[in-house]
Amino acid sequence: MRDANRDRWTSAWQEGTPPTAGLARMAQRERRLLTAWIALDWVVGAGLLAFAAWLWFAIGTPVMRFAAAGIVLLTIAVLAFSVVNWRGSLAGDRASAADFLALALHRSRARLRYIRFGWWVLAADLAVIAGAFALEVRDEGLARLPGMLAAATVATAAAAAVLLWWGRRERRRAERLAAMQRALDADLESGHG
């Protein structure tokens, strides 16, 4: 749910009339976005596996085989995590405000786990890159090392920047959802729900 929509829903709900139809549309939109994100994970995973196969069979040097093995292992780990992490996030759309908030909180926690896992994948990727660098230096010498280091630095910095930005954004979203949940719980306890 976009922040403006969430704010509009919050104010309408606090006035005593939660817009159920609007909630349903927002939940469906978020479900479509998550479905697209999960599909993208699988498409990228298939592409990486094909790329690893090409590295292994077409080039076949020790460095490329090491890189291909790392790509395959990391891709399998990421896809397995994706299956476990997003389980239940595509549940049917909810009817009540409490149900919607529970689903929104579940999805937010899944996104935060996904981001934390992204940091582990980035660290593992750096280990694979370091191993490939070591094999390259052993086999070919230091001539290509500066360019390889520069490329790895740029790619790592870009990935880290995205993870930092996305993590901050999702933590703010999770805080707003938790505040909405506390307000809803307080209303239900006081008999206004």
PDB file of C-alpha atoms in Angstrom:
ATOM      1  CA  MET A   1       0.000   0.000   0.000  1.00  0.00           C
ATOM      2  CA  ARG A   2       1.410   3.379  -0.902  1.00  0.00           C
ATOM      3  CA  ASP A   3       1.986   5.798   1.955  1.00  0.00           C
ATOM      4  CA  ALA A   4      -0.606   8.336   0.713  1.00  0.00           C
ATOM      5  CA  ASN A   5      -3.221   5.600   0.475  1.00  0.00           C
ATOM      6  CA  ARG A   6      -2.286   4.317   3.923  1.00  0.00           C
ATOM      7  CA  ASP A   7      -2.558   7.824   5.386  1.00  0.00           C
ATOM      8  CA  ARG A   8      -5.949   8.335   3.728  1.00  0.00           C
ATOM      9  CA  TRP A   9      -7.151   4.978   5.042  1.00  0.00           C
ATOM     10  CA  THR A  10      -5.835   5.746   8.545  1.00  0.00           C
ATOM     11  CA  SER A  11      -7.654   9.060   8.773  1.00  0.00           C
ATOM     12  CA  ALA A  12     -10.896   7.549   7.432  1.00  0.00           C
ATOM     13  CA  TRP A  13     -10.602   4.630   9.820  1.00  0.00           C
ATOM     14  CA  GLN A  14      -9.950   6.896  12.806  1.00  0.00           C
ATOM     15  CA  GLU A  15     -13.097   8.808  11.883  1.00  0.00           C
ATOM     16  CA  GLY A  16     -14.973   5.532  12.287  1.00  0.00           C
ATOM     17  CA  THR A  17     -15.619   4.488   8.684  1.00  0.00           C
ATOM     18  CA  PRO A  18     -12.859   2.306   7.253  1.00  0.00           C
ATOM     19  CA  PRO A  19     -13.211   2.233   3.472  1.00  0.00           C
ATOM     20  CA  THR A  20     -13.364  -1.531   2.945  1.00  0.00           C
ATOM     21  CA  ALA A  21     -13.512  -1.299  -0.860  1.00  0.00           C
ATOM     22  CA  GLY A  22     -10.421   0.926  -0.855  1.00  0.00           C
ATOM     23  CA  LEU A  23      -8.622  -1.524   1.414  1.00  0.00           C
ATOM     24  CA  ALA A  24      -9.474  -4.372  -0.918  1.00  0.00           C
ATOM     25  CA  ARG A  25      -8.090  -2.466  -3.932  1.00  0.00           C
ATOM     26  CA  MET A  26      -4.915  -1.599  -2.043  1.00  0.00           C
ATOM     27  CA  ALA A  27      -4.470  -5.196  -0.902  1.00  0.00           C
ATOM     28  CA  GLN A  28      -4.958  -6.454  -4.466  1.00  0.00           C
ATOM     29  CA  ARG A  29      -2.455  -3.915  -5.813  1.00  0.00           C
ATOM     30  CA  GLU A  30       0.105  -4.945  -3.190  1.00  0.00           C
ATOM     31  CA  ARG A  31      -0.539  -8.612  -4.002  1.00  0.00           C
ATOM     32  CA  ARG A  32       0.073  -7.957  -7.723  1.00  0.00           C
ATOM     33  CA  LEU A  33       3.302  -6.129  -6.871  1.00  0.00           C
ATOM     34  CA  LEU A  34       4.511  -8.999  -4.690  1.00  0.00           C
ATOM     35  CA  THR A  35       3.572 -11.512  -7.391  1.00  0.00           C
ATOM     36  CA  ALA A  36       5.595  -9.528  -9.929  1.00  0.00           C
ATOM     37  CA  TRP A  37       8.522  -9.290  -7.510  1.00  0.00           C
ATOM     38  CA  ILE A  38       8.518 -13.043  -6.865  1.00  0.00           C
ATOM     39  CA  ALA A  39       8.230 -13.755 -10.606  1.00  0.00           C
ATOM     40  CA  LEU A  40      11.184 -11.425 -11.222  1.00  0.00           C
ATOM     41  CA  ASP A  41      13.223 -13.375  -8.653  1.00  0.00           C
ATOM     42  CA  TRP A  42      12.555 -16.575 -10.609  1.00  0.00           C
ATOM     43  CA  VAL A  43      13.247 -15.013 -14.017  1.00  0.00           C
ATOM     44  CA  VAL A  44      16.534 -13.540 -12.796  1.00  0.00           C
ATOM     45  CA  GLY A  45      17.369 -16.861 -11.126  1.00  0.00           C
ATOM     46  CA  ALA A  46      16.789 -18.757 -14.370  1.00  0.00           C
ATOM     47  CA  GLY A  47      18.936 -16.212 -16.214  1.00  0.00           C
ATOM     48  CA  LEU A  48      21.734 -16.569 -13.673  1.00  0.00           C
ATOM     49  CA  LEU A  49      21.639 -20.358 -13.903  1.00  0.00           C
ATOM     50  CA  ALA A  50      21.832 -20.137 -17.710  1.00  0.00           C
ATOM     51  CA  PHE A  51      24.720 -17.658 -17.420  1.00  0.00           C
ATOM     52  CA  ALA A  52      26.524 -19.984 -14.985  1.00  0.00           C
ATOM     53  CA  ALA A  53      26.079 -22.894 -17.404  1.00  0.00           C
ATOM     54  CA  TRP A  54      27.546 -20.761 -20.191  1.00  0.00           C
ATOM     55  CA  LEU A  55      30.516 -19.782 -18.007  1.00  0.00           C
ATOM     56  CA  TRP A  56      31.115 -23.415 -17.100  1.00  0.00           C
ATOM     57  CA  PHE A  57      30.833 -24.934 -20.565  1.00  0.00           C
ATOM     58  CA  ALA A  58      31.758 -22.158 -23.001  1.00  0.00           C
ATOM     59  CA  ILE A  59      34.702 -20.628 -21.162  1.00  0.00           C
ATOM     60  CA  GLY A  60      35.629 -23.403 -18.752  1.00  0.00           C
ATOM     61  CA  THR A  61      38.688 -21.803 -17.149  1.00  0.00           C
ATOM     62  CA  PRO A  62      39.177 -22.458 -13.429  1.00  0.00           C
ATOM     63  CA  VAL A  63      38.177 -18.865 -12.619  1.00  0.00           C
ATOM     64  CA  MET A  64      34.965 -19.083 -14.648  1.00  0.00           C
ATOM     65  CA  ARG A  65      34.084 -22.498 -13.234  1.00  0.00           C
ATOM     66  CA  PHE A  66      34.588 -21.169  -9.717  1.00  0.00           C
ATOM     67  CA  ALA A  67      32.399 -18.162 -10.530  1.00  0.00           C
ATOM     68  CA  ALA A  68      29.766 -20.424 -12.142  1.00  0.00           C
ATOM     69  CA  ALA A  69      29.649 -22.680  -9.074  1.00  0.00           C
ATOM     70  CA  GLY A  70      29.266 -19.627  -6.823  1.00  0.00           C
ATOM     71  CA  ILE A  71      26.489 -18.239  -9.001  1.00  0.00           C
ATOM     72  CA  VAL A  72      24.617 -21.553  -8.928  1.00  0.00           C
ATOM     73  CA  LEU A  73      24.925 -21.948  -5.153  1.00  0.00           C
ATOM     74  CA  LEU A  74      23.869 -18.367  -4.432  1.00  0.00           C
ATOM     75  CA  THR A  75      20.970 -18.547  -6.892  1.00  0.00           C
ATOM     76  CA  ILE A  76      19.653 -21.756  -5.341  1.00  0.00           C
ATOM     77  CA  ALA A  77      19.983 -20.257  -1.847  1.00  0.00           C
ATOM     78  CA  VAL A  78      18.148 -17.072  -2.868  1.00  0.00           C
ATOM     79  CA  LEU A  79      15.310 -18.929  -4.594  1.00  0.00           C
ATOM     80  CA  ALA A  80      14.897 -21.285  -1.629  1.00  0.00           C
ATOM     81  CA  PHE A  81      14.807 -18.306   0.731  1.00  0.00           C
ATOM     82  CA  SER A  82      12.275 -16.603  -1.527  1.00  0.00           C
ATOM     83  CA  VAL A  83       9.931 -19.599  -1.338  1.00  0.00           C
ATOM     84  CA  VAL A  84      10.140 -19.735   2.458  1.00  0.00           C
ATOM     85  CA  ASN A  85      10.080 -15.975   3.010  1.00  0.00           C
ATOM     86  CA  TRP A  86       7.055 -15.093   0.897  1.00  0.00           C
ATOM     87  CA  ARG A  87       4.950 -18.074   2.036  1.00  0.00           C
ATOM     88  CA  GLY A  88       1.566 -16.726   3.142  1.00  0.00           C
ATOM     89  CA  SER A  89       2.198 -13.243   1.749  1.00  0.00           C
ATOM     90  CA  LEU A  90      -0.007 -13.861  -1.261  1.00  0.00           C
ATOM     91  CA  ALA A  91      -2.951 -14.962   0.860  1.00  0.00           C
ATOM     92  CA  GLY A  92      -6.378 -13.922  -0.281  1.00  0.00           C
ATOM     93  CA  ASP A  93      -7.433 -10.365   0.176  1.00  0.00           C
ATOM     94  CA  ARG A  94      -8.875  -9.568   3.577  1.00  0.00           C
ATOM     95  CA  ALA A  95     -12.280  -8.123   4.388  1.00  0.00           C
ATOM     96  CA  SER A  96     -11.817  -6.286   7.684  1.00  0.00           C
ATOM     97  CA  ALA A  97      -9.379  -3.611   8.788  1.00  0.00           C
ATOM     98  CA  ALA A  98      -7.852  -5.952  11.377  1.00  0.00           C
ATOM     99  CA  ASP A  99      -7.343  -8.687   8.770  1.00  0.00           C
ATOM    100  CA  PHE A 100      -5.837  -6.239   6.308  1.00  0.00           C
ATOM    101  CA  LEU A 101      -3.418  -4.899   8.911  1.00  0.00           C
ATOM    102  CA  ALA A 102      -2.386  -8.408   9.900  1.00  0.00           C
ATOM    103  CA  LEU A 103      -1.646  -9.247   6.251  1.00  0.00           C
ATOM    104  CA  ALA A 104       0.133  -5.903   5.682  1.00  0.00           C
ATOM    105  CA  LEU A 105       2.309  -6.501   8.762  1.00  0.00           C
ATOM    106  CA  HIS A 106       3.077 -10.048   7.571  1.00  0.00           C
ATOM    107  CA  ARG A 107       4.139  -8.705   4.159  1.00  0.00           C
ATOM    108  CA  SER A 108       6.217  -5.955   5.737  1.00  0.00           C
ATOM    109  CA  ARG A 109       8.059  -8.457   7.956  1.00  0.00           C
ATOM    110  CA  ALA A 110       8.690 -10.616   4.866  1.00  0.00           C
ATOM    111  CA  ARG A 111      10.150  -7.617   3.006  1.00  0.00           C
ATOM    112  CA  LEU A 112      12.403  -6.811   5.986  1.00  0.00           C
ATOM    113  CA  ARG A 113      13.627 -10.443   6.085  1.00  0.00           C
ATOM    114  CA  TYR A 114      14.245 -10.250   2.334  1.00  0.00           C
ATOM    115  CA  ILE A 115      16.343  -7.103   2.782  1.00  0.00           C
ATOM    116  CA  ARG A 116      18.361  -8.612   5.669  1.00  0.00           C
ATOM    117  CA  PHE A 117      18.955 -11.710   3.555  1.00  0.00           C
ATOM    118  CA  GLY A 118      20.117  -9.414   0.752  1.00  0.00           C
ATOM    119  CA  TRP A 119      23.009  -8.292   2.948  1.00  0.00           C
ATOM    120  CA  TRP A 120      24.029 -11.930   3.504  1.00  0.00           C
ATOM    121  CA  VAL A 121      23.832 -12.594  -0.227  1.00  0.00           C
ATOM    122  CA  LEU A 122      25.974  -9.539  -0.897  1.00  0.00           C
ATOM    123  CA  ALA A 123      28.575 -10.804   1.609  1.00  0.00           C
ATOM    124  CA  ALA A 124      28.526 -14.284   0.031  1.00  0.00           C
ATOM    125  CA  ASP A 125      28.835 -12.713  -3.404  1.00  0.00           C
ATOM    126  CA  LEU A 126      31.910 -10.839  -2.230  1.00  0.00           C
ATOM    127  CA  ALA A 127      33.411 -14.134  -1.028  1.00  0.00           C
ATOM    128  CA  VAL A 128      32.830 -15.664  -4.477  1.00  0.00           C
ATOM    129  CA  ILE A 129      34.337 -12.574  -6.131  1.00  0.00           C
ATOM    130  CA  ALA A 130      37.370 -12.758  -3.828  1.00  0.00           C
ATOM    131  CA  GLY A 131      37.875 -16.411  -4.736  1.00  0.00           C
ATOM    132  CA  ALA A 132      37.604 -15.646  -8.442  1.00  0.00           C
ATOM    133  CA  PHE A 133      40.075 -12.776  -8.015  1.00  0.00           C
ATOM    134  CA  ALA A 134      42.531 -15.093  -6.249  1.00  0.00           C
ATOM    135  CA  LEU A 135      42.302 -17.654  -9.053  1.00  0.00           C
ATOM    136  CA  GLU A 136      42.649 -14.915 -11.690  1.00  0.00           C
ATOM    137  CA  VAL A 137      45.761 -13.489 -10.008  1.00  0.00           C
ATOM    138  CA  ARG A 138      47.238 -16.978  -9.636  1.00  0.00           C
ATOM    139  CA  ASP A 139      46.637 -17.870 -13.294  1.00  0.00           C
ATOM    140  CA  GLU A 140      47.004 -14.526 -15.085  1.00  0.00           C
ATOM    141  CA  GLY A 141      48.899 -12.192 -12.776  1.00  0.00           C
ATOM    142  CA  LEU A 142      47.969  -8.722 -11.506  1.00  0.00           C
ATOM    143  CA  ALA A 143      47.378  -6.950 -14.835  1.00  0.00           C
ATOM    144  CA  ARG A 144      43.570  -7.088 -14.740  1.00  0.00           C
ATOM    145  CA  LEU A 145      43.170  -6.715 -10.973  1.00  0.00           C
ATOM    146  CA  PRO A 146      42.635  -2.899 -10.852  1.00  0.00           C
ATOM    147  CA  GLY A 147      39.777  -3.024 -13.363  1.00  0.00           C
ATOM    148  CA  MET A 148      38.219  -6.037 -11.656  1.00  0.00           C
ATOM    149  CA  LEU A 149      38.445  -4.334  -8.269  1.00  0.00           C
ATOM    150  CA  ALA A 150      36.898  -1.146  -9.648  1.00  0.00           C
ATOM    151  CA  ALA A 151      33.992  -3.058 -11.222  1.00  0.00           C
ATOM    152  CA  ALA A 152      33.412  -5.063  -8.054  1.00  0.00           C
ATOM    153  CA  THR A 153      33.518  -1.901  -5.936  1.00  0.00           C
ATOM    154  CA  VAL A 154      30.973  -0.092  -8.114  1.00  0.00           C
ATOM    155  CA  ALA A 155      28.609  -3.092  -8.182  1.00  0.00           C
ATOM    156  CA  THR A 156      28.914  -3.652  -4.427  1.00  0.00           C
ATOM    157  CA  ALA A 157      28.353   0.025  -3.645  1.00  0.00           C
ATOM    158  CA  ALA A 158      25.265   0.117  -5.868  1.00  0.00           C
ATOM    159  CA  ALA A 159      23.820  -3.013  -4.242  1.00  0.00           C
ATOM    160  CA  ALA A 160      24.558  -1.678  -0.754  1.00  0.00           C
ATOM    161  CA  ALA A 161      22.949   1.679  -1.567  1.00  0.00           C
ATOM    162  CA  VAL A 162      19.771  -0.038  -2.766  1.00  0.00           C
ATOM    163  CA  LEU A 163      19.650  -2.259   0.319  1.00  0.00           C
ATOM    164  CA  LEU A 164      20.167   0.730   2.638  1.00  0.00           C
ATOM    165  CA  TRP A 165      17.481   2.828   0.920  1.00  0.00           C
ATOM    166  CA  TRP A 166      14.979  -0.018   0.758  1.00  0.00           C
ATOM    167  CA  GLY A 167      15.664  -1.047   4.364  1.00  0.00           C
ATOM    168  CA  ARG A 168      15.033   2.455   5.703  1.00  0.00           C
ATOM    169  CA  ARG A 169      11.877   2.801   3.631  1.00  0.00           C
ATOM    170  CA  GLU A 170      10.508  -0.544   4.774  1.00  0.00           C
ATOM    171  CA  ARG A 171      11.340   0.080   8.447  1.00  0.00           C
ATOM    172  CA  ARG A 172       9.369   3.348   8.285  1.00  0.00           C
ATOM    173  CA  ARG A 173       6.468   1.496   6.673  1.00  0.00           C
ATOM    174  CA  ALA A 174       6.611  -1.209   9.350  1.00  0.00           C
ATOM    175  CA  GLU A 175       6.583   1.431  12.106  1.00  0.00           C
ATOM    176  CA  ARG A 176       3.496   3.095  10.604  1.00  0.00           C
ATOM    177  CA  LEU A 177       1.729  -0.249  10.263  1.00  0.00           C
ATOM    178  CA  ALA A 178       2.582  -1.162  13.864  1.00  0.00           C
ATOM    179  CA  ALA A 179       1.222   2.204  15.046  1.00  0.00           C
ATOM    180  CA  MET A 180      -1.987   1.566  13.094  1.00  0.00           C
ATOM    181  CA  GLN A 181      -2.227  -1.897  14.662  1.00  0.00           C
ATOM    182  CA  ARG A 182      -1.806  -0.449  18.160  1.00  0.00           C
ATOM    183  CA  ALA A 183      -4.499   2.156  17.460  1.00  0.00           C
ATOM    184  CA  LEU A 184      -6.844  -0.498  16.088  1.00  0.00           C
ATOM    185  CA  ASP A 185      -6.208  -2.740  19.092  1.00  0.00           C
ATOM    186  CA  ALA A 186      -6.899   0.171  21.459  1.00  0.00           C
ATOM    187  CA  ASP A 187     -10.156   0.930  19.627  1.00  0.00           C
ATOM    188  CA  LEU A 188     -11.222  -2.704  19.754  1.00  0.00           C
ATOM    189  CA  GLU A 189     -10.459  -2.888  23.480  1.00  0.00           C
ATOM    190  CA  SER A 190     -12.439   0.285  24.166  1.00  0.00           C
ATOM    191  CA  GLY A 191     -15.440  -1.059  22.248  1.00  0.00           C
ATOM    192  CA  HIS A 192     -15.195   1.176  19.162  1.00  0.00           C
ATOM    193  CA  GLY A 193     -14.299  -1.655  16.758  1.00  0.00           C
TER     194      GLY A 193
END
